Amino acid sequence: MQLFLNLPVTDLDRSQKFFTELGFTMYGMAEGMASMLVNEQTQVMLLTEPTFSAYVTKEIADATTSTEAILVLGMENPAQVDELVDKALALGATPAGVPQEAGVRYQRGFADLDGHHWEALCLVQPA
C-alpha cells in the first residue's frame, strides 16, 4: 500500500526548492503540483492552493495559524534528526513543537515555509 499526502502551498517553486535543498527528490510534476518522494511507498504532493481547492469542499486550513497535522519523518539516528532540522531552519523554516529527548525518543520539529508542522524522530534502540 502507498501513501500520498497532499499539502497546499502558496508558492510551488519556493516549496520545491526548500524540500529539494533538504534532500528530497521531486518528480512527476504537473501544472499546479509536484511530488516529493519520501520513500518508495510514501509521497508528499505539494499542490498550489487553487489546485488543492479543486479536490476539497471545505476551506483550506491556514497552517500558519492552526495545526492541521504533524508530519513525522523517521530517522535512523539522532545526528540525522539534528541535520535535517538544522538544515530546514537555515533554509527559512521556523522551530515547531517541543523537542523530545527521553528514553529511546529523540525528536525535533520545524514549520516549513507554508507553516506545515514537520517532526524528525529517531527511536534509539537501547544498547
XYZ file of C-alpha atoms in Angstrom:
127
model
C 0.000 0.000 0.000
C 1.207 3.502 -0.793
C 0.500 6.774 0.958
C 0.065 10.042 -0.927
C -0.193 13.033 1.389
C -1.447 16.259 -0.198
C -0.406 19.653 1.172
C -1.497 23.095 -0.026
C 1.344 25.543 -0.714
C 1.294 29.220 -1.583
C 4.379 29.208 -3.827
C 5.123 25.882 -5.534
C 8.569 26.870 -6.824
C 9.633 28.067 -3.372
C 8.361 24.857 -1.735
C 10.075 22.640 -4.312
C 13.361 24.467 -3.757
C 13.025 24.165 0.036
C 12.362 20.414 0.026
C 14.962 19.729 -2.686
C 17.564 21.542 -0.594
C 16.521 19.372 2.381
C 17.491 16.375 0.262
C 14.158 15.139 -1.087
C 13.667 14.165 -4.716
C 10.912 15.924 -6.670
C 9.303 14.266 -9.684
C 6.112 13.769 -11.657
C 5.385 17.448 -11.649
C 2.238 18.640 -13.371
C 0.567 22.022 -13.580
C -0.014 23.272 -10.031
C 1.552 20.280 -8.279
C 4.796 18.482 -7.566
C 5.516 15.111 -5.995
C 8.089 14.864 -3.221
C 9.421 11.334 -2.802
C 9.828 10.312 0.853
C 10.387 6.625 0.049
C 9.027 4.004 -2.372
C 5.721 3.850 -0.502
C 5.233 7.493 0.510
C 4.947 10.712 -1.475
C 4.010 14.204 -0.387
C 2.113 16.010 -3.093
C 2.657 19.772 -2.985
C -0.344 21.470 -4.569
C -0.877 25.164 -5.157
C -3.850 26.389 -3.179
C -6.057 26.719 -6.315
C -5.168 23.140 -7.335
C -5.731 21.849 -3.784
C -9.117 23.629 -3.701
C -10.270 21.616 -6.722
C -10.148 18.438 -4.574
C -11.911 19.673 -1.422
C -15.240 21.148 -0.409
C -14.073 22.749 2.849
C -11.944 25.824 3.407
C -8.180 25.252 3.289
C -6.689 25.451 6.782
C -4.097 28.165 7.359
C -1.160 26.167 8.700
C 0.496 29.374 9.905
C -2.277 29.959 12.472
C -3.548 26.450 13.277
C -2.196 22.914 13.335
C -3.825 20.632 10.756
C -1.472 17.684 11.269
C 2.003 16.744 12.446
C 4.058 15.096 9.712
C 6.727 12.830 11.220
C 9.809 11.570 9.379
C 11.559 8.568 10.924
C 15.329 8.988 11.053
C 17.988 6.357 11.747
C 19.932 8.260 14.413
C 19.851 11.500 16.440
C 22.523 13.104 14.229
C 20.180 12.786 11.219
C 17.406 14.439 13.249
C 19.651 17.395 14.042
C 20.995 17.603 10.479
C 17.530 17.738 8.897
C 16.029 20.211 11.375
C 19.095 22.460 11.409
C 19.103 22.491 7.589
C 15.367 23.293 7.474
C 15.850 26.186 9.912
C 18.763 27.516 7.845
C 16.502 27.422 4.758
C 13.839 29.588 6.404
C 11.722 27.128 8.407
C 10.813 28.009 11.999
C 11.055 25.819 15.109
C 7.845 23.914 15.891
C 6.669 21.648 18.658
C 8.606 20.688 21.734
C 11.930 18.857 21.326
C 11.796 15.421 22.967
C 14.752 13.569 24.393
C 13.655 10.904 26.829
C 14.459 7.232 26.931
C 14.545 5.912 23.381
C 12.929 9.006 21.799
C 14.854 11.870 20.168
C 12.668 14.325 18.261
C 12.767 17.905 16.969
C 10.335 19.828 14.790
C 10.044 22.674 12.331
C 7.320 24.501 10.425
C 8.002 24.620 6.671
C 7.634 27.768 4.577
C 3.836 27.345 4.489
C 3.569 26.601 8.224
C 3.106 22.801 7.987
C 4.436 21.113 11.153
C 7.148 18.502 10.499
C 8.951 16.408 13.100
C 12.164 14.417 12.705
C 12.077 11.405 15.024
C 14.626 8.792 15.986
C 13.705 5.904 18.234
C 17.075 4.891 19.606
C 17.358 1.214 20.401
C 18.892 0.503 23.834
C 22.426 -0.914 23.678
